[in-house]
Amino acid sequence: MITPQLRGEARVVLLTRNPRETAARRLTHPYPVHHATMVRRVEGMPPGWTARILVLRRADGIDEIYLPLIKYQRAYPNRSATWQNDVVRAVGLFWDYSRATAAGATPIPIVSAQPFLKELLQGFALALREGTVVEGRDPTGLYWPGSPYSVTKNLVRRIEDFARWCHTVSSSSQHRTDPTSPPNDGLSFTDILVWSRLRKFEMLSYISAEPRSVRRRSVVNLGKDPRGHALEAVKFFPRKDAARLLWEGHRRPKSAGGGDAYGAHNARDQMMALIDGWGGLRRSEALHLWVGDVVENPDKPGHALVVLHHPTDAAIEYRDPISGCLQAGTRGQALNSVYGLRARNVEKRGRYHAGWKGMDLDPQHTAIIHWLDDRAAALFWVLYLTYIRYVRPPIMRRRKALRGYDHPFLFVSEGRDRNPGDTSRPGDPYSMQAYERNHKAAVLRINLSYGKRYGTTTHGLRHMYGRTLADLRVSPEIIQKAMRHTSVLSQLVYVAPDNATTDARLQEAWDRLQTGELSLPVRASPGSGALDQDALSENTTQALLRLRETILDGGSIA
């Protein structure tokens, strides 16, 4: 068996935490006590691939790197950094709870007659959900606050998936089939996870061998999911403020009125807002655009034609830097051969990373941007010409003078990061974090509240695009094509009515009832006689008047 080797310094120092100090911080989520994590490259994996390493603080004071979790991440190299973080966090917290139990702390009470390991697993799940502090005291010493149902469910499922993998890849001789004590090292910790699979013990899962409609009862009752299951309308950027975002929000703060367009406004961020709000892109997708991905539309001169390419698989012809000949290949190959880079979605962390969610692509792994308004396509073309002629070139010349690497990405940063010790340079590929930060500043500049619940994040621009198509009664097939959804069902969140629309439709229906356009049959109970519509309205009106008079008089309702 090959043991993964970490690149760089593998030794780590864990800082012990005073539980009282931890509790005093009034944390909003469980905090690591007996473990730490770090990001490291792993030998034997592609360049740029990183894993999140879990370091266990054992009871004897030794820090142990938990190798099974590294192998688990290696087994799924294309999973996102978020997935890695969730898995490591879940397993690390379970180790903390196991350590607290091993130290003699009393687990959250379940049923004392249950086997120890079952009680340990159940106690952990309930500690996540309810917290570990009871009447101001914490018998575990962890001082975890309670977690939302969705968070608890996600963490528990991450542990179950990892346990399932451990059981699949391990041999029966490697692990004790019936551990009887809390774990004290990485091997005994894995024993418990393998045991949970051997005993078919799962906290939350479906039974794969049975019909999908049959759900296995969880051994941990977390209560009902507090979220409703009705489809809720998405929050989208206010359409009435969209133009202000472009011309007021993205005006450079130090620019006075007038001046040239590329000096007074940030053309890069204007283009990003246009392509997200009027082209329906997700915030990370435009960051994969190369300079040559935007051309003048041959069918509409003066308008931009923007083509999205899959970051690694889209076909491309590029000039081989060694032979000088044109060569057919993929974008991933071209990035590596010409620039020595990897696709931005392959890098899992850092400023260079840019996500790529699945979308409907043609056989060439490309997709055309469909503009909501032709004027947006015309404005984007003008801004693009301004950007590649007057804005981007001087930035890249400064970058070259600082010995920065060349790259083909369209959107670039204008200066180096101000954080101490940062190695960024002008002309770095524009990052998701910088885009969101600049967008937030633009939103606040036009006196709007910023946040997901207001629909004013960068993703709210894409929601504005989808909601506008739905309000224009565009057919579901066209919406699917325009938004590059792989399923026609994905657009349902855009056609779902919000609260204001629901109230308006109900009022419209009532008004039609009052004007006689609709009739409402009123069913009376047997023997009570018929109750017509006018009587219903009159009785309701009288009841409301009596209630109002009673409240004003301070009396009681008889």
C-alpha positions as a Python dict, from the first residue, in 0.01 Angstrom:
ca = {
    (1, 'M'): (0, 0, 0),
    (2, 'I'): (137, 339, -100),
    (3, 'T'): (119, 602, 170),
    (4, 'P'): (51, 954, 34),
    (5, 'Q'): (345, 1186, 84),
    (6, 'L'): (275, 1549, 165),
    (7, 'R'): (467, 1816, -19),
    (8, 'G'): (625, 2071, 206),
    (9, 'E'): (638, 2074, 584),
    (10, 'A'): (395, 1819, 726),
    (11, 'R'): (454, 1895, 1092),
    (12, 'V'): (179, 2102, 1249),
    (13, 'V'): (135, 2259, 1591),
    (14, 'L'): (-213, 2239, 1741),
    (15, 'L'): (-315, 2515, 1973),
    (16, 'T'): (-513, 2394, 2272),
    (17, 'R'): (-817, 2605, 2349),
    (18, 'N'): (-962, 2702, 2681),
    (19, 'P'): (-1328, 2590, 2671),
    (20, 'R'): (-1438, 2890, 2875),
    (21, 'E'): (-1268, 3129, 2633),
    (22, 'T'): (-1423, 2943, 2342),
    (23, 'A'): (-1769, 2967, 2495),
    (24, 'A'): (-1718, 3336, 2568),
    (25, 'R'): (-1689, 3402, 2197),
    (26, 'R'): (-2053, 3301, 2149),
    (27, 'L'): (-1970, 3091, 1847),
    (28, 'T'): (-2233, 3027, 1584),
    (29, 'H'): (-2096, 2687, 1478),
    (30, 'P'): (-1899, 2397, 1632),
    (31, 'Y'): (-1536, 2493, 1683),
    (32, 'P'): (-1234, 2256, 1649),
    (33, 'V'): (-1088, 2157, 1986),
    (34, 'H'): (-885, 1838, 1933),
    (35, 'H'): (-799, 1869, 1564),
    (36, 'A'): (-666, 2110, 1305),
    (37, 'T'): (-670, 2124, 926),
    (38, 'M'): (-434, 2250, 658),
    (39, 'V'): (-418, 2252, 280),
    (40, 'R'): (-128, 2065, 119),
    (41, 'R'): (-27, 1931, -219),
    (42, 'V'): (5, 1552, -231),
    (43, 'E'): (266, 1365, -429),
    (44, 'G'): (134, 1145, -704),
    (45, 'M'): (-148, 1384, -789),
    (46, 'P'): (-163, 1635, -1078),
    (47, 'P'): (15, 1969, -1030),
    (48, 'G'): (-206, 2219, -855),
    (49, 'W'): (-423, 1954, -689),
    (50, 'T'): (-452, 2001, -315),
    (51, 'A'): (-612, 1812, -29),
    (52, 'R'): (-736, 1937, 304),
    (53, 'I'): (-539, 1750, 566),
    (54, 'L'): (-691, 1651, 902),
    (55, 'V'): (-450, 1641, 1197),
    (56, 'L'): (-577, 1459, 1506),
    (57, 'R'): (-459, 1555, 1853),
    (58, 'R'): (-446, 1227, 2042),
    (59, 'A'): (-493, 1191, 2417),
    (60, 'D'): (-119, 1119, 2458),
    (61, 'G'): (-39, 1460, 2307),
    (62, 'I'): (84, 1325, 1971),
    (63, 'D'): (-40, 1495, 1654),
    (64, 'E'): (-136, 1239, 1387),
    (65, 'I'): (-213, 1308, 1022),
    (66, 'Y'): (-528, 1112, 939),
    (67, 'L'): (-421, 933, 620),
    (68, 'P'): (-753, 762, 524),
    (69, 'L'): (-907, 1103, 464),
    (70, 'I'): (-626, 1198, 225),
    (71, 'K'): (-679, 874, 33),
    (72, 'Y'): (-1052, 945, 23),
    (73, 'Q'): (-993, 1283, -138),
    (74, 'R'): (-746, 1127, -382),
    (75, 'A'): (-1016, 877, -482),
    (76, 'Y'): (-1236, 1169, -592),
    (77, 'P'): (-989, 1420, -741),
    (78, 'N'): (-1253, 1614, -933),
    (79, 'R'): (-1463, 1699, -629),
    (80, 'S'): (-1468, 2064, -526),
    (81, 'A'): (-1272, 2229, -247),
    (82, 'T'): (-1605, 2289, -71),
    (83, 'W'): (-1669, 1914, -66),
    (84, 'Q'): (-1320, 1852, 76),
    (85, 'N'): (-1376, 2115, 345),
    (86, 'D'): (-1715, 1970, 444),
    (87, 'V'): (-1584, 1613, 470),
    (88, 'V'): (-1280, 1710, 676),
    (89, 'R'): (-1486, 1935, 901),
    (90, 'A'): (-1743, 1661, 966),
    (91, 'V'): (-1484, 1392, 1042),
    (92, 'G'): (-1281, 1633, 1257),
    (93, 'L'): (-1583, 1723, 1468),
    (94, 'F'): (-1668, 1357, 1515),
    (95, 'W'): (-1311, 1301, 1639),
    (96, 'D'): (-1355, 1589, 1885),
    (97, 'Y'): (-1675, 1438, 2021),
    (98, 'S'): (-1511, 1095, 2047),
    (99, 'R'): (-1218, 1248, 2237),
    (100, 'A'): (-1455, 1423, 2475),
    (101, 'T'): (-1634, 1095, 2539),
    (102, 'A'): (-1306, 907, 2587),
    (103, 'A'): (-1194, 1167, 2842),
    (104, 'G'): (-1480, 1067, 3068),
    (105, 'A'): (-1728, 1333, 2970),
    (106, 'T'): (-2090, 1226, 2971),
    (107, 'P'): (-2239, 1208, 2621),
    (108, 'I'): (-2571, 1369, 2545),
    (109, 'P'): (-2826, 1129, 2705),
    (110, 'I'): (-2986, 885, 2464),
    (111, 'V'): (-3095, 543, 2585),
    (112, 'S'): (-2849, 386, 2829),
    (113, 'A'): (-2932, 32, 2717),
    (114, 'Q'): (-2799, 91, 2366),
    (115, 'P'): (-2450, -29, 2275),
    (116, 'F'): (-2171, 217, 2336),
    (117, 'L'): (-2082, 280, 1970),
    (118, 'K'): (-2441, 335, 1868),
    (119, 'E'): (-2480, 579, 2154),
    (120, 'L'): (-2159, 753, 2047),
    (121, 'L'): (-2282, 804, 1691),
    (122, 'Q'): (-2627, 913, 1802),
    (123, 'G'): (-2487, 1143, 2067),
    (124, 'F'): (-2262, 1311, 1812),
    (125, 'A'): (-2549, 1383, 1574),
    (126, 'L'): (-2765, 1524, 1852),
    (127, 'A'): (-2475, 1730, 1986),
    (128, 'L'): (-2445, 1890, 1643),
    (129, 'R'): (-2817, 1959, 1627),
    (130, 'E'): (-2891, 2068, 1984),
    (131, 'G'): (-2550, 2186, 2101),
    (132, 'T'): (-2356, 2056, 2400),
    (133, 'V'): (-2436, 2326, 2656),
    (134, 'V'): (-2714, 2226, 2897),
    (135, 'E'): (-2835, 2482, 3151),
    (136, 'G'): (-2513, 2678, 3123),
    (137, 'R'): (-2286, 2375, 3168),
    (138, 'D'): (-2117, 2154, 2912),
    (139, 'P'): (-2030, 1799, 3021),
    (140, 'T'): (-1833, 1743, 2699),
    (141, 'G'): (-1613, 2051, 2730),
    (142, 'L'): (-1674, 2127, 2361),
    (143, 'Y'): (-1914, 2420, 2403),
    (144, 'W'): (-2079, 2364, 2068),
    (145, 'P'): (-2381, 2578, 1984),
    (146, 'G'): (-2676, 2414, 1814),
    (147, 'S'): (-2665, 2388, 1434),
    (148, 'P'): (-2945, 2430, 1179),
    (149, 'Y'): (-3110, 2113, 1054),
    (150, 'S'): (-2959, 2149, 706),
    (151, 'V'): (-2605, 2187, 844),
    (152, 'T'): (-2640, 1887, 1075),
    (153, 'K'): (-2783, 1675, 796),
    (154, 'N'): (-2500, 1768, 560),
    (155, 'L'): (-2225, 1689, 812),
    (156, 'V'): (-2380, 1357, 911),
    (157, 'R'): (-2412, 1252, 548),
    (158, 'R'): (-2049, 1341, 480),
    (159, 'I'): (-1943, 1107, 762),
    (160, 'E'): (-2169, 829, 636),
    (161, 'D'): (-2030, 860, 283),
    (162, 'F'): (-1675, 846, 416),
    (163, 'A'): (-1758, 545, 634),
    (164, 'R'): (-1908, 370, 333),
    (165, 'W'): (-1588, 430, 137),
    (166, 'C'): (-1369, 307, 427),
    (167, 'H'): (-1572, -13, 441),
    (168, 'T'): (-1546, -63, 65),
    (169, 'V'): (-1167, -24, 36),
    (170, 'S'): (-1062, -193, 362),
    (171, 'S'): (-1011, -563, 421),
    (172, 'S'): (-1173, -741, 714),
    (173, 'S'): (-834, -812, 871),
    (174, 'Q'): (-742, -445, 892),
    (175, 'H'): (-1002, -340, 1145),
    (176, 'R'): (-1160, -469, 1461),
    (177, 'T'): (-1508, -589, 1382),
    (178, 'D'): (-1648, -494, 1720),
    (179, 'P'): (-1461, -205, 1887),
    (180, 'T'): (-1571, -155, 2245),
    (181, 'S'): (-1401, 170, 2346),
    (182, 'P'): (-1366, 525, 2219),
    (183, 'P'): (-1094, 579, 1957),
    (184, 'N'): (-747, 680, 2072),
    (185, 'D'): (-572, 702, 1734),
    (186, 'G'): (-644, 713, 1362),
    (187, 'L'): (-674, 335, 1323),
    (188, 'S'): (-923, 288, 1606),
    (189, 'F'): (-1112, 591, 1475),
    (190, 'T'): (-1150, 420, 1137),
    (191, 'D'): (-1257, 99, 1317),
    (192, 'I'): (-1569, 275, 1440),
    (193, 'L'): (-1656, 401, 1092),
    (194, 'V'): (-1608, 56, 938),
    (195, 'W'): (-1815, -96, 1222),
    (196, 'S'): (-2102, 138, 1139),
    (197, 'R'): (-2108, -3, 787),
    (198, 'L'): (-2070, -366, 891),
    (199, 'R'): (-2370, -324, 1122),
    (200, 'K'): (-2556, -128, 853),
    (201, 'F'): (-2577, 156, 1102),
    (202, 'E'): (-2655, 483, 925),
    (203, 'M'): (-2784, 803, 1072),
    (204, 'L'): (-2941, 940, 758),
    (205, 'S'): (-2968, 751, 431),
    (206, 'Y'): (-3183, 597, 164),
    (207, 'I'): (-3196, 220, 107),
    (208, 'S'): (-3044, 173, -236),
    (209, 'A'): (-3177, -182, -275),
    (210, 'E'): (-3537, -75, -223),
    (211, 'P'): (-3759, 154, -430),
    (212, 'R'): (-3661, 516, -408),
    (213, 'S'): (-3996, 608, -258),
    (214, 'V'): (-3914, 393, 49),
    (215, 'R'): (-3702, 576, 300),
    (216, 'R'): (-3512, 416, 580),
    (217, 'R'): (-3593, 553, 923),
    (218, 'S'): (-3299, 736, 1070),
    (219, 'V'): (-3158, 608, 1395),
    (220, 'V'): (-3126, 973, 1497),
    (221, 'N'): (-3446, 1173, 1509),
    (222, 'L'): (-3345, 1527, 1426),
    (223, 'G'): (-3703, 1645, 1416),
    (224, 'K'): (-3890, 1774, 1116),
    (225, 'D'): (-3708, 1982, 860),
    (226, 'P'): (-3809, 2340, 950),
    (227, 'R'): (-3788, 2444, 588),
    (228, 'G'): (-4096, 2422, 373),
    (229, 'H'): (-4098, 2214, 58),
    (230, 'A'): (-4292, 2458, -157),
    (231, 'L'): (-4094, 2612, -442),
    (232, 'E'): (-3985, 2963, -351),
    (233, 'A'): (-3917, 3240, -600),
    (234, 'V'): (-3554, 3344, -628),
    (235, 'K'): (-3437, 3686, -515),
    (236, 'F'): (-3319, 3887, -813),
    (237, 'F'): (-3145, 4217, -869),
    (238, 'P'): (-3400, 4504, -885),
    (239, 'R'): (-3457, 4576, -1253),
    (240, 'K'): (-3521, 4944, -1192),
    (241, 'D'): (-3171, 4980, -1045),
    (242, 'A'): (-2982, 4776, -1304),
    (243, 'A'): (-2887, 5074, -1522),
    (244, 'R'): (-2778, 5269, -1215),
    (245, 'L'): (-2548, 4982, -1122),
    (246, 'L'): (-2377, 5014, -1460),
    (247, 'W'): (-2336, 5391, -1478),
    (248, 'E'): (-2331, 5503, -1115),
    (249, 'G'): (-2217, 5195, -926),
    (250, 'H'): (-1925, 5123, -1155),
    (251, 'R'): (-1811, 5483, -1190),
    (252, 'R'): (-1461, 5508, -1052),
    (253, 'P'): (-1489, 5680, -710),
    (254, 'K'): (-1217, 5939, -782),
    (255, 'S'): (-1340, 6032, -1128),
    (256, 'A'): (-1520, 6361, -1176),
    (257, 'G'): (-1800, 6412, -1423),
    (258, 'G'): (-1692, 6376, -1783),
    (259, 'G'): (-1364, 6230, -1901),
    (260, 'D'): (-1322, 5934, -2131),
    (261, 'A'): (-1535, 5624, -2080),
    (262, 'Y'): (-1250, 5397, -1979),
    (263, 'G'): (-1121, 5654, -1732),
    (264, 'A'): (-1449, 5747, -1566),
    (265, 'H'): (-1595, 5396, -1540),
    (266, 'N'): (-1459, 5050, -1470),
    (267, 'A'): (-1520, 4888, -1810),
    (268, 'R'): (-1424, 4544, -1683),
    (269, 'D'): (-1687, 4538, -1410),
    (270, 'Q'): (-1945, 4696, -1640),
    (271, 'M'): (-1890, 4407, -1883),
    (272, 'M'): (-1916, 4155, -1600),
    (273, 'A'): (-2246, 4307, -1486),
    (274, 'L'): (-2378, 4314, -1844),
    (275, 'I'): (-2291, 3955, -1924),
    (276, 'D'): (-2437, 3830, -1593),
    (277, 'G'): (-2751, 4047, -1587),
    (278, 'W'): (-2832, 4066, -1959),
    (279, 'G'): (-2658, 3745, -2069),
    (280, 'G'): (-2752, 3519, -1776),
    (281, 'L'): (-2405, 3396, -1675),
    (282, 'R'): (-2306, 3276, -1331),
    (283, 'R'): (-2041, 3492, -1166),
    (284, 'S'): (-1756, 3245, -1227),
    (285, 'E'): (-1834, 3161, -1589),
    (286, 'A'): (-1721, 3491, -1741),
    (287, 'L'): (-1386, 3449, -1567),
    (288, 'H'): (-1310, 3160, -1804),
    (289, 'L'): (-1345, 3382, -2114),
    (290, 'W'): (-1034, 3431, -2326),
    (291, 'V'): (-967, 3751, -2516),
    (292, 'G'): (-1070, 3587, -2845),
    (293, 'D'): (-1402, 3453, -2715),
    (294, 'V'): (-1573, 3783, -2797),
    (295, 'V'): (-1620, 3880, -3163),
    (296, 'E'): (-1847, 4110, -3358),
    (297, 'N'): (-2170, 3935, -3448),
    (298, 'P'): (-2163, 3887, -3829),
    (299, 'D'): (-2543, 3892, -3838),
    (300, 'K'): (-2566, 4209, -3625),
    (301, 'P'): (-2271, 4443, -3686),
    (302, 'G'): (-2185, 4649, -3382),
    (303, 'H'): (-2309, 4380, -3143),
    (304, 'A'): (-2102, 4137, -2940),
    (305, 'L'): (-2112, 3764, -3000),
    (306, 'V'): (-1981, 3588, -2688),
    (307, 'V'): (-1908, 3215, -2687),
    (308, 'L'): (-1850, 3017, -2368),
    (309, 'H'): (-1603, 2729, -2397),
    (310, 'H'): (-1562, 2441, -2156),
    (311, 'P'): (-1243, 2522, -1961),
    (312, 'T'): (-1072, 2189, -2035),
    (313, 'D'): (-1258, 1999, -2308),
    (314, 'A'): (-1354, 2261, -2568),
    (315, 'A'): (-1173, 2208, -2899),
    (316, 'I'): (-918, 2468, -3008),
    (317, 'E'): (-631, 2518, -3252),
    (318, 'Y'): (-317, 2662, -3099),
    (319, 'R'): (39, 2716, -3207),
    (320, 'D'): (279, 2474, -3046),
    (321, 'P'): (553, 2676, -2871),
    (322, 'I'): (825, 2423, -2968),
    (323, 'S'): (743, 2334, -3329),
    (324, 'G'): (566, 2659, -3414),
    (325, 'C'): (299, 2462, -3598),
    (326, 'L'): (-75, 2485, -3553),
    (327, 'Q'): (-205, 2197, -3348),
    (328, 'A'): (-556, 2073, -3276),
    (329, 'G'): (-632, 2003, -2914),
    (330, 'T'): (-836, 2113, -2617),
    (331, 'R'): (-833, 2427, -2406),
    (332, 'G'): (-679, 2236, -2120),
    (333, 'Q'): (-395, 2120, -2345),
    (334, 'A'): (-342, 2468, -2489),
    (335, 'L'): (-324, 2630, -2146),
    (336, 'N'): (-63, 2380, -2034),
    (337, 'S'): (144, 2376, -2353),
    (338, 'V'): (151, 2749, -2432),
    (339, 'Y'): (121, 2911, -2090),
    (340, 'G'): (216, 2638, -1842),
    (341, 'L'): (-121, 2679, -1669),
    (342, 'R'): (-412, 2458, -1574),
    (343, 'A'): (-778, 2535, -1630),
    (344, 'R'): (-918, 2759, -1360),
    (345, 'N'): (-1185, 2510, -1254),
    (346, 'V'): (-919, 2241, -1199),
    (347, 'E'): (-743, 2453, -939),
    (348, 'K'): (-956, 2404, -627),
    (349, 'R'): (-846, 2700, -416),
    (350, 'G'): (-693, 3044, -429),
    (351, 'R'): (-753, 3350, -642),
    (352, 'Y'): (-687, 3159, -965),
    (353, 'H'): (-975, 2917, -901),
    (354, 'A'): (-1301, 2983, -1086),
    (355, 'G'): (-1587, 2736, -1063),
    (356, 'W'): (-1762, 2575, -1356),
    (357, 'K'): (-2107, 2429, -1301),
    (358, 'G'): (-2256, 2182, -1544),
    (359, 'M'): (-2446, 2340, -1831),
    (360, 'D'): (-2600, 2252, -2165),
    (361, 'L'): (-2318, 2261, -2421),
    (362, 'D'): (-2309, 2167, -2790),
    (363, 'P'): (-2096, 1877, -2923),
    (364, 'Q'): (-1797, 2115, -2943),
    (365, 'H'): (-1837, 2190, -2570),
    (366, 'T'): (-1940, 2550, -2633),
    (367, 'A'): (-2246, 2767, -2571),
    (368, 'I'): (-2350, 3103, -2718),
    (369, 'I'): (-2462, 3385, -2491),
    (370, 'H'): (-2818, 3497, -2571),
    (371, 'W'): (-2866, 3863, -2487),
    (372, 'L'): (-3183, 3977, -2317),
    (373, 'D'): (-3164, 4311, -2497),
    (374, 'D'): (-2982, 4395, -2821),
    (375, 'R'): (-2870, 4722, -2666),
    (376, 'A'): (-2678, 4523, -2404),
    (377, 'A'): (-2495, 4336, -2681),
    (378, 'A'): (-2410, 4667, -2852),
    (379, 'L'): (-2288, 4824, -2528),
    (380, 'F'): (-2082, 4515, -2445),
    (381, 'W'): (-1911, 4537, -2785),
    (382, 'V'): (-1815, 4901, -2732),
    (383, 'L'): (-1687, 4828, -2379),
    (384, 'Y'): (-1495, 4525, -2505),
    (385, 'L'): (-1315, 4728, -2772),
    (386, 'T'): (-1236, 4995, -2514),
    (387, 'Y'): (-1106, 4736, -2269),
    (388, 'I'): (-877, 4541, -2504),
    (389, 'R'): (-737, 4857, -2667),
    (390, 'Y'): (-692, 5098, -2378),
    (391, 'V'): (-731, 4919, -2043),
    (392, 'R'): (-591, 4566, -2058),
    (393, 'P'): (-272, 4624, -2266),
    (394, 'P'): (-99, 4869, -2026),
    (395, 'I'): (-185, 4644, -1732),
    (396, 'M'): (-27, 4344, -1905),
    (397, 'R'): (283, 4549, -1996),
    (398, 'R'): (324, 4636, -1629),
    (399, 'R'): (280, 4270, -1548),
    (400, 'K'): (551, 4169, -1795),
    (401, 'A'): (790, 4423, -1643),
    (402, 'L'): (732, 4256, -1304),
    (403, 'R'): (812, 3915, -1460),
    (404, 'G'): (454, 3796, -1434),
    (405, 'Y'): (337, 3502, -1645),
    (406, 'D'): (129, 3559, -1958),
    (407, 'H'): (-221, 3420, -1996),
    (408, 'P'): (-517, 3444, -2238),
    (409, 'F'): (-793, 3535, -1992),
    (410, 'L'): (-996, 3842, -2082),
    (411, 'F'): (-1062, 3991, -1740),
    (412, 'V'): (-760, 4084, -1528),
    (413, 'S'): (-688, 4258, -1201),
    (414, 'E'): (-569, 4617, -1220),
    (415, 'G'): (-323, 4615, -928),
    (416, 'R'): (-158, 4396, -670),
    (417, 'D'): (-336, 4284, -356),
    (418, 'R'): (-268, 4504, -56),
    (419, 'N'): (-252, 4217, 193),
    (420, 'P'): (90, 4182, 362),
    (421, 'G'): (306, 3910, 211),
    (422, 'D'): (78, 3873, -90),
    (423, 'T'): (240, 3761, -417),
    (424, 'S'): (-23, 3889, -657),
    (425, 'R'): (67, 4107, -954),
    (426, 'P'): (-122, 4344, -1183),
    (427, 'G'): (-277, 4146, -1466),
    (428, 'D'): (-356, 3837, -1262),
    (429, 'P'): (-669, 3660, -1390),
    (430, 'Y'): (-964, 3836, -1226),
    (431, 'S'): (-1081, 3640, -922),
    (432, 'M'): (-1433, 3556, -802),
    (433, 'Q'): (-1357, 3716, -467),
    (434, 'A'): (-1242, 4044, -624),
    (435, 'Y'): (-1545, 4054, -855),
    (436, 'E'): (-1787, 4002, -566),
    (437, 'R'): (-1604, 4261, -356),
    (438, 'N'): (-1613, 4524, -633),
    (439, 'H'): (-1976, 4443, -710),
    (440, 'K'): (-2066, 4490, -344),
    (441, 'A'): (-1897, 4831, -345),
    (442, 'A'): (-2095, 4927, -656),
    (443, 'V'): (-2424, 4817, -494),
    (444, 'L'): (-2354, 5022, -182),
    (445, 'R'): (-2252, 5317, -399),
    (446, 'I'): (-2608, 5338, -537),
    (447, 'N'): (-2753, 5310, -184),
    (448, 'L'): (-2888, 4956, -208),
    (449, 'S'): (-2859, 4692, 62),
    (450, 'Y'): (-2619, 4415, -31),
    (451, 'G'): (-2691, 4048, 35),
    (452, 'K'): (-2843, 3728, -97),
    (453, 'R'): (-3176, 3799, 70),
    (454, 'Y'): (-3200, 4126, -124),
    (455, 'G'): (-3102, 3967, -455),
    (456, 'T'): (-2814, 4212, -490),
    (457, 'T'): (-2519, 3969, -505),
    (458, 'T'): (-2354, 3893, -837),
    (459, 'H'): (-2573, 3583, -871),
    (460, 'G'): (-2876, 3806, -831),
    (461, 'L'): (-2794, 3944, -1177),
    (462, 'R'): (-2839, 3599, -1332),
    (463, 'H'): (-3163, 3565, -1138),
    (464, 'M'): (-3276, 3899, -1285),
    (465, 'Y'): (-3215, 3755, -1632),
    (466, 'G'): (-3414, 3438, -1561),
    (467, 'R'): (-3699, 3618, -1386),
    (468, 'T'): (-3732, 3867, -1671),
    (469, 'L'): (-3762, 3584, -1923),
    (470, 'A'): (-4032, 3423, -1707),
    (471, 'D'): (-4222, 3754, -1668),
    (472, 'L'): (-4212, 3800, -2046),
    (473, 'R'): (-4389, 3462, -2076),
    (474, 'V'): (-4105, 3314, -2281),
    (475, 'S'): (-4158, 2943, -2343),
    (476, 'P'): (-3986, 2696, -2106),
    (477, 'E'): (-3778, 2554, -2392),
    (478, 'I'): (-3636, 2897, -2478),
    (479, 'I'): (-3563, 2976, -2112),
    (480, 'Q'): (-3378, 2646, -2082),
    (481, 'K'): (-3171, 2725, -2391),
    (482, 'A'): (-3100, 3085, -2290),
    (483, 'M'): (-2990, 2991, -1938),
    (484, 'R'): (-2802, 2680, -2056),
    (485, 'H'): (-2989, 2453, -1816),
    (486, 'T'): (-2942, 2080, -1865),
    (487, 'S'): (-3298, 2020, -1738),
    (488, 'V'): (-3614, 2211, -1818),
    (489, 'L'): (-3710, 2177, -1449),
    (490, 'S'): (-3422, 2399, -1339),
    (491, 'Q'): (-3614, 2710, -1442),
    (492, 'L'): (-3904, 2651, -1202),
    (493, 'V'): (-3749, 2881, -942),
    (494, 'Y'): (-3782, 3167, -1190),
    (495, 'V'): (-4151, 3110, -1262),
    (496, 'A'): (-4248, 3048, -898),
    (497, 'P'): (-4444, 3352, -772),
    (498, 'D'): (-4306, 3562, -489),
    (499, 'N'): (-4523, 3690, -203),
    (500, 'A'): (-4617, 4017, -375),
    (501, 'T'): (-4718, 3837, -696),
    (502, 'T'): (-4923, 3583, -502),
    (503, 'D'): (-5110, 3863, -318),
    (504, 'A'): (-5169, 4049, -645),
    (505, 'R'): (-5309, 3740, -821),
    (506, 'L'): (-5541, 3663, -529),
    (507, 'Q'): (-5667, 4022, -526),
    (508, 'E'): (-5723, 4010, -903),
    (509, 'A'): (-5928, 3693, -860),
    (510, 'W'): (-6134, 3854, -583),
    (511, 'D'): (-6194, 4165, -792),
    (512, 'R'): (-6322, 3951, -1077),
    (513, 'L'): (-6553, 3782, -830),
    (514, 'Q'): (-6687, 4119, -712),
    (515, 'T'): (-6748, 4244, -1067),
    (516, 'G'): (-6939, 3929, -1160),
    (517, 'E'): (-6680, 3789, -1398),
    (518, 'L'): (-6650, 3486, -1171),
    (519, 'S'): (-6908, 3314, -953),
    (520, 'L'): (-6832, 3136, -629),
    (521, 'P'): (-7065, 2853, -520),
    (522, 'V'): (-7094, 2855, -141),
    (523, 'R'): (-7176, 2519, 13),
    (524, 'A'): (-7382, 2526, 332),
    (525, 'S'): (-7399, 2253, 592),
    (526, 'P'): (-7709, 2029, 573),
    (527, 'G'): (-8020, 2197, 708),
    (528, 'S'): (-7861, 2541, 747),
    (529, 'G'): (-7999, 2686, 426),
    (530, 'A'): (-7804, 2840, 139),
    (531, 'L'): (-7558, 3123, 200),
    (532, 'D'): (-7520, 3338, -107),
    (533, 'Q'): (-7220, 3550, -202),
    (534, 'D'): (-7376, 3885, -98),
    (535, 'A'): (-7464, 3750, 247),
    (536, 'L'): (-7108, 3624, 289),
    (537, 'S'): (-6968, 3968, 206),
    (538, 'E'): (-7220, 4146, 428),
    (539, 'N'): (-7163, 3914, 725),
    (540, 'T'): (-6785, 3951, 693),
    (541, 'T'): (-6811, 4330, 678),
    (542, 'Q'): (-7035, 4347, 983),
    (543, 'A'): (-6806, 4118, 1180),
    (544, 'L'): (-6505, 4337, 1102),
    (545, 'L'): (-6692, 4652, 1208),
    (546, 'R'): (-6797, 4495, 1539),
    (547, 'L'): (-6441, 4379, 1604),
    (548, 'R'): (-6304, 4728, 1536),
    (549, 'E'): (-6558, 4894, 1767),
    (550, 'T'): (-6486, 4642, 2044),
    (551, 'I'): (-6111, 4703, 2024),
    (552, 'L'): (-6154, 5083, 2030),
    (553, 'D'): (-6394, 5063, 2327),
    (554, 'G'): (-6160, 4834, 2521),
    (555, 'G'): (-6435, 4579, 2575),
    (556, 'S'): (-6452, 4206, 2517),
    (557, 'I'): (-6596, 4017, 2225),
    (558, 'A'): (-6912, 3829, 2322),
}
